XYZ file of N, CA and C in Angstrom:
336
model
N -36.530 -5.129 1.331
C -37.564 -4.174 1.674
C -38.637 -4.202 0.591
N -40.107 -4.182 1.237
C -41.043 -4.021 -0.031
C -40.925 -2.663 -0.665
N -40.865 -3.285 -2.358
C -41.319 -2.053 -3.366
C -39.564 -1.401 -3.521
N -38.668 -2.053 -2.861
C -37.042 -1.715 -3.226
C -36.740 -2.670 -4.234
N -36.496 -2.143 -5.287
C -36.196 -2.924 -6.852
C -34.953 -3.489 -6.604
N -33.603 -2.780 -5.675
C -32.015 -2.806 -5.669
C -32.283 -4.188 -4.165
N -31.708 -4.863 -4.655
C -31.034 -5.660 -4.076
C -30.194 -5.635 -3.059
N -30.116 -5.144 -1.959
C -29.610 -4.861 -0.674
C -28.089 -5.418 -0.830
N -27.889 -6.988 -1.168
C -26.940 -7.666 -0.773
C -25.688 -7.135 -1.722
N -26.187 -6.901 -2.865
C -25.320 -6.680 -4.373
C -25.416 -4.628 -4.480
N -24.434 -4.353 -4.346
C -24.694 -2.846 -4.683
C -23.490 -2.798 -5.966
N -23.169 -3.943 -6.849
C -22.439 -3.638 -7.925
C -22.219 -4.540 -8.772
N -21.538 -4.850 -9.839
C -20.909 -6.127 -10.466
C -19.656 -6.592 -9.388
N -18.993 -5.552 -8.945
C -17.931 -6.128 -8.602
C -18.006 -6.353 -6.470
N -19.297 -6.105 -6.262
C -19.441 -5.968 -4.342
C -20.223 -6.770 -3.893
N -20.389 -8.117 -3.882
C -21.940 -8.940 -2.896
C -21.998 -8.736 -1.335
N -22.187 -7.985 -0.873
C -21.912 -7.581 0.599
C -22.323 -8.833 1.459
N -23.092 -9.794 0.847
C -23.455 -10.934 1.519
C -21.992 -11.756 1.530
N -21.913 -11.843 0.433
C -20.737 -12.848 0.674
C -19.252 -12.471 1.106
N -19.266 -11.133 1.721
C -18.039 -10.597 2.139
C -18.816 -10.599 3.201
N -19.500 -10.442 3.764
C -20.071 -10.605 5.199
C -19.537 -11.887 5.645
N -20.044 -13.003 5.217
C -19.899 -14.388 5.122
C -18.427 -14.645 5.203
N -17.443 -14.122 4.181
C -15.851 -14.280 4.432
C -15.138 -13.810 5.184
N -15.993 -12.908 6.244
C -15.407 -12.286 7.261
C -15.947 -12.364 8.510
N -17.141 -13.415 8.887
C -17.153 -14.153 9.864
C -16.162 -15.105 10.544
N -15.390 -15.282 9.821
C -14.939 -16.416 9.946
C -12.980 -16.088 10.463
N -12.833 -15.909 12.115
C -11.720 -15.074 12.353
C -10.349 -15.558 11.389
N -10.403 -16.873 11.194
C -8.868 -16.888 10.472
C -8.990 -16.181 9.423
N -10.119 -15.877 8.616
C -10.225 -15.143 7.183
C -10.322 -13.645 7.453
N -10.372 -13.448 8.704
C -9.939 -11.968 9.226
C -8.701 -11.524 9.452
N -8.150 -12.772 10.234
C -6.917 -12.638 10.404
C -5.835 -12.825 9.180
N -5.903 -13.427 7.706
C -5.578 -13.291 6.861
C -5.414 -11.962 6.132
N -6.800 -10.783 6.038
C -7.200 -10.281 5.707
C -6.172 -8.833 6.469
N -5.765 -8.962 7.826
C -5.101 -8.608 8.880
C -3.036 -8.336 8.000
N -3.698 -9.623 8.015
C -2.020 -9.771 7.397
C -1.554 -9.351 6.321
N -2.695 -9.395 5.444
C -2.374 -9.069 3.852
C -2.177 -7.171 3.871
N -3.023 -7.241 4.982
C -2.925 -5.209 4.545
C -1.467 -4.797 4.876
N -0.804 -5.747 5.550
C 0.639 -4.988 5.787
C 1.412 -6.242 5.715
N 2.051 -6.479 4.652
C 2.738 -7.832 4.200
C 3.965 -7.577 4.841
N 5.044 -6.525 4.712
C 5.977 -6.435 5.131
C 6.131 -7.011 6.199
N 5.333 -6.742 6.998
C 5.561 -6.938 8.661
C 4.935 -8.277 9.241
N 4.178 -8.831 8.675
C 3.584 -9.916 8.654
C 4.334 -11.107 8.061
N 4.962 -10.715 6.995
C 5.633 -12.202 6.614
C 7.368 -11.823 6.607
N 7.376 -12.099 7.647
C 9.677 -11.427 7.746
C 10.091 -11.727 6.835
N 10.227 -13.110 6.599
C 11.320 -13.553 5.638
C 10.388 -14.424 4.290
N 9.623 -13.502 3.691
C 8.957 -14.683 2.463
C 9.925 -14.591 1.456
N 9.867 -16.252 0.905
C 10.450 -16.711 0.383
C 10.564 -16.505 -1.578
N 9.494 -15.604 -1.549
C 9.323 -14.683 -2.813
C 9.012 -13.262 -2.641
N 9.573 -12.191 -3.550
C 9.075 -10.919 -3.513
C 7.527 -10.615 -3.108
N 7.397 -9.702 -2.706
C 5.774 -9.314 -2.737
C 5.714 -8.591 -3.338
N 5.787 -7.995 -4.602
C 5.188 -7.303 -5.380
C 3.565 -8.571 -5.857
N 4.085 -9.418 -6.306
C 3.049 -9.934 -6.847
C 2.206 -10.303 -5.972
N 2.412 -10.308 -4.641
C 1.330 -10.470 -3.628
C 1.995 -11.893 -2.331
N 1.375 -12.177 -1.286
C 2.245 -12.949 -0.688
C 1.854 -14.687 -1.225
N 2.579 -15.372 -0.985
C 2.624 -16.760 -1.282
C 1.606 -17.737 -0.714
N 0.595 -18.518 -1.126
C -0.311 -18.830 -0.405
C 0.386 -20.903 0.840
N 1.754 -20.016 0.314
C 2.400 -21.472 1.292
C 2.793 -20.316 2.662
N 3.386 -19.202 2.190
C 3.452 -18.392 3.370
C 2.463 -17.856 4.423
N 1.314 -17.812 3.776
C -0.075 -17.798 4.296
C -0.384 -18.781 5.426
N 0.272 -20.033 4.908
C 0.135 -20.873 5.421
C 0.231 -21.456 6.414
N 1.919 -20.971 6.420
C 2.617 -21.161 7.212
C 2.017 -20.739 8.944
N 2.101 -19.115 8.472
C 1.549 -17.980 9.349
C 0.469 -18.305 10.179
N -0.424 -19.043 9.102
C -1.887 -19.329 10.112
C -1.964 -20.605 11.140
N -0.933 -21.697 10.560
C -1.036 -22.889 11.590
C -1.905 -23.850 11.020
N -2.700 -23.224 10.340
C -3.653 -24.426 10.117
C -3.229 -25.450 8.870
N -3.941 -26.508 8.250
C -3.341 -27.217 7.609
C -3.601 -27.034 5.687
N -3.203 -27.273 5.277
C -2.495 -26.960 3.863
C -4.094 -26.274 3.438
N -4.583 -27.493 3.233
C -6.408 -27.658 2.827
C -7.324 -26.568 3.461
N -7.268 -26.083 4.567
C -8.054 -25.161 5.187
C -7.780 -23.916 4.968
N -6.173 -23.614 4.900
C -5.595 -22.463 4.530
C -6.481 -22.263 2.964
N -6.473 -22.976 1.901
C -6.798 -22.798 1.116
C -8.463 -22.380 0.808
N -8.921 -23.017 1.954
C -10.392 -23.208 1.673
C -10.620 -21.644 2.207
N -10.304 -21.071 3.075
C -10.340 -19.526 3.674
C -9.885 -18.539 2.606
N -8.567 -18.917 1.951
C -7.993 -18.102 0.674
C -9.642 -18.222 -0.491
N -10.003 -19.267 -0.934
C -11.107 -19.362 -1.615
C -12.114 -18.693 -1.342
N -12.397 -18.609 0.062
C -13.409 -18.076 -0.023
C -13.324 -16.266 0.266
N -12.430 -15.961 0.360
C -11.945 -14.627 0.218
C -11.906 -14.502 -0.955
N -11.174 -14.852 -1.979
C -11.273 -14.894 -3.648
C -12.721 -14.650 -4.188
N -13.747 -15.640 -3.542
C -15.049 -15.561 -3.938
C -15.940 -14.156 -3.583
N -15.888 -13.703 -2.082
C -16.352 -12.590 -1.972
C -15.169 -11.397 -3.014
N -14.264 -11.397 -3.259
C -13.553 -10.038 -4.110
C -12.920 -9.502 -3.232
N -12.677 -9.942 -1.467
C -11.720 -9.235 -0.740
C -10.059 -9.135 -1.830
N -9.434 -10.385 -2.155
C -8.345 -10.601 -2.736
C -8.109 -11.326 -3.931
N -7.364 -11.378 -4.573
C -7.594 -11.408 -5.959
C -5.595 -12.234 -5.640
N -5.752 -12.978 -6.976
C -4.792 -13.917 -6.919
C -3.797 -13.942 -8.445
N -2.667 -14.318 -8.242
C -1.695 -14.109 -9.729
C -0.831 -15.273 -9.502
N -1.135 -16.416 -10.334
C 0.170 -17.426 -10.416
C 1.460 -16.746 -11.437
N 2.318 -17.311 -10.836
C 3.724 -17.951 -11.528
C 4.098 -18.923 -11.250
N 4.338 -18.900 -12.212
C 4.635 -20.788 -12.247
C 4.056 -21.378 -11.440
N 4.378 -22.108 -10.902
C 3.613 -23.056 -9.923
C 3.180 -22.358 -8.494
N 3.711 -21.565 -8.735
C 3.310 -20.529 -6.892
C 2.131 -19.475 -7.206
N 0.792 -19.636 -6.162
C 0.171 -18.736 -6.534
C 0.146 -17.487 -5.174
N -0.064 -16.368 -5.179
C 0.124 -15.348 -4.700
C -0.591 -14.526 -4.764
N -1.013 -14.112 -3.208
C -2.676 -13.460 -2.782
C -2.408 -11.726 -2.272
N -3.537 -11.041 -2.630
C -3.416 -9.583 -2.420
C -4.681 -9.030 -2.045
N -4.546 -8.109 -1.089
C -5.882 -7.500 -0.730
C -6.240 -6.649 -1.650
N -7.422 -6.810 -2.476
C -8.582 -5.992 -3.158
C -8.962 -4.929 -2.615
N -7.688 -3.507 -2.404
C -8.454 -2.498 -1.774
C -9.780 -1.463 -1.990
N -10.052 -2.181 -3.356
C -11.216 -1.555 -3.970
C -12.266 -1.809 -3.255
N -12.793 -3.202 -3.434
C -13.345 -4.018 -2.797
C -13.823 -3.505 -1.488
N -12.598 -3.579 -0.841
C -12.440 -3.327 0.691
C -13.192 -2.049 1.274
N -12.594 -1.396 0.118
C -13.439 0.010 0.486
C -14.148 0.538 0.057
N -14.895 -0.167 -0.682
C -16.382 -0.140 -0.914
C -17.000 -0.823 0.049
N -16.959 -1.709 0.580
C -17.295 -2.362 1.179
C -17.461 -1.638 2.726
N -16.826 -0.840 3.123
C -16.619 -0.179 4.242
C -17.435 1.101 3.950
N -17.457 1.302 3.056
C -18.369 2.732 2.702
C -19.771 2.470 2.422
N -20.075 1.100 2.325
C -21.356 0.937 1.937
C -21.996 0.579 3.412
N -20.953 -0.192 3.967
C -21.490 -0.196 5.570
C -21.658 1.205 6.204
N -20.994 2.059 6.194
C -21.065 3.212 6.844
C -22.172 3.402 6.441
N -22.554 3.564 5.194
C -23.666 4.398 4.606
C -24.989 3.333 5.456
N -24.604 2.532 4.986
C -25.983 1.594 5.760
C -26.843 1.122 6.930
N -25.011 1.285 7.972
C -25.427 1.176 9.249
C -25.335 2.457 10.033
């Protein structure tokens, strides 16, 4: 908007509403996003605890798609700040950013 100093897309350090727009076009990264809010029920039998978040092979599994794509959707969720990620050891393990999330939902309300 002319003569608006704030940046529409960015309302923080931690919110680009553009690029969570962008990571949530895209239905498998919805449907990820779907899954992560209620892990229990979404992944029956994972093969690690979820405290630390679910397994991005279980992710994997779940979605059908292939190793590389799963990942490229996890990335780009990482990039907008929907979910945020914690290795051990060699397994890394994804969690929904409810901060994020709901800012993100409150800034839409407010906007639209």
């Amino acid at each position: 908007m002319p003569g608006n100093k704030e940046d529409p897309s960015s309302t923080s350090d931690t919110m680009n509403i553009n690029e969570i727009v962008k990571a949530l076009a895209n239905p498998a990264r919805r449907d990820i996003m779907a899954w992560l809010k209620n892990p229990e029920s979404n992944f029956s039998s994972p093969e690690h605890p979820l405290e630390d978040g679910v397994c991005a092979s279980e992710i994997n599994l779940r979605s059908g798609l292939s190793q590389s794509t799963t990942s490229s959707h996890l990335a780009a969720l990482q990039r907008a700040g929907l979910v945020s990620l914690h290795r051990k050891g060699k397994w890394i393990f994804f969690k929904r950013n409810e901060k994020t999330v709901q800012a993100f939902l409150e800034e839409m309300q407010r906007q639209l």
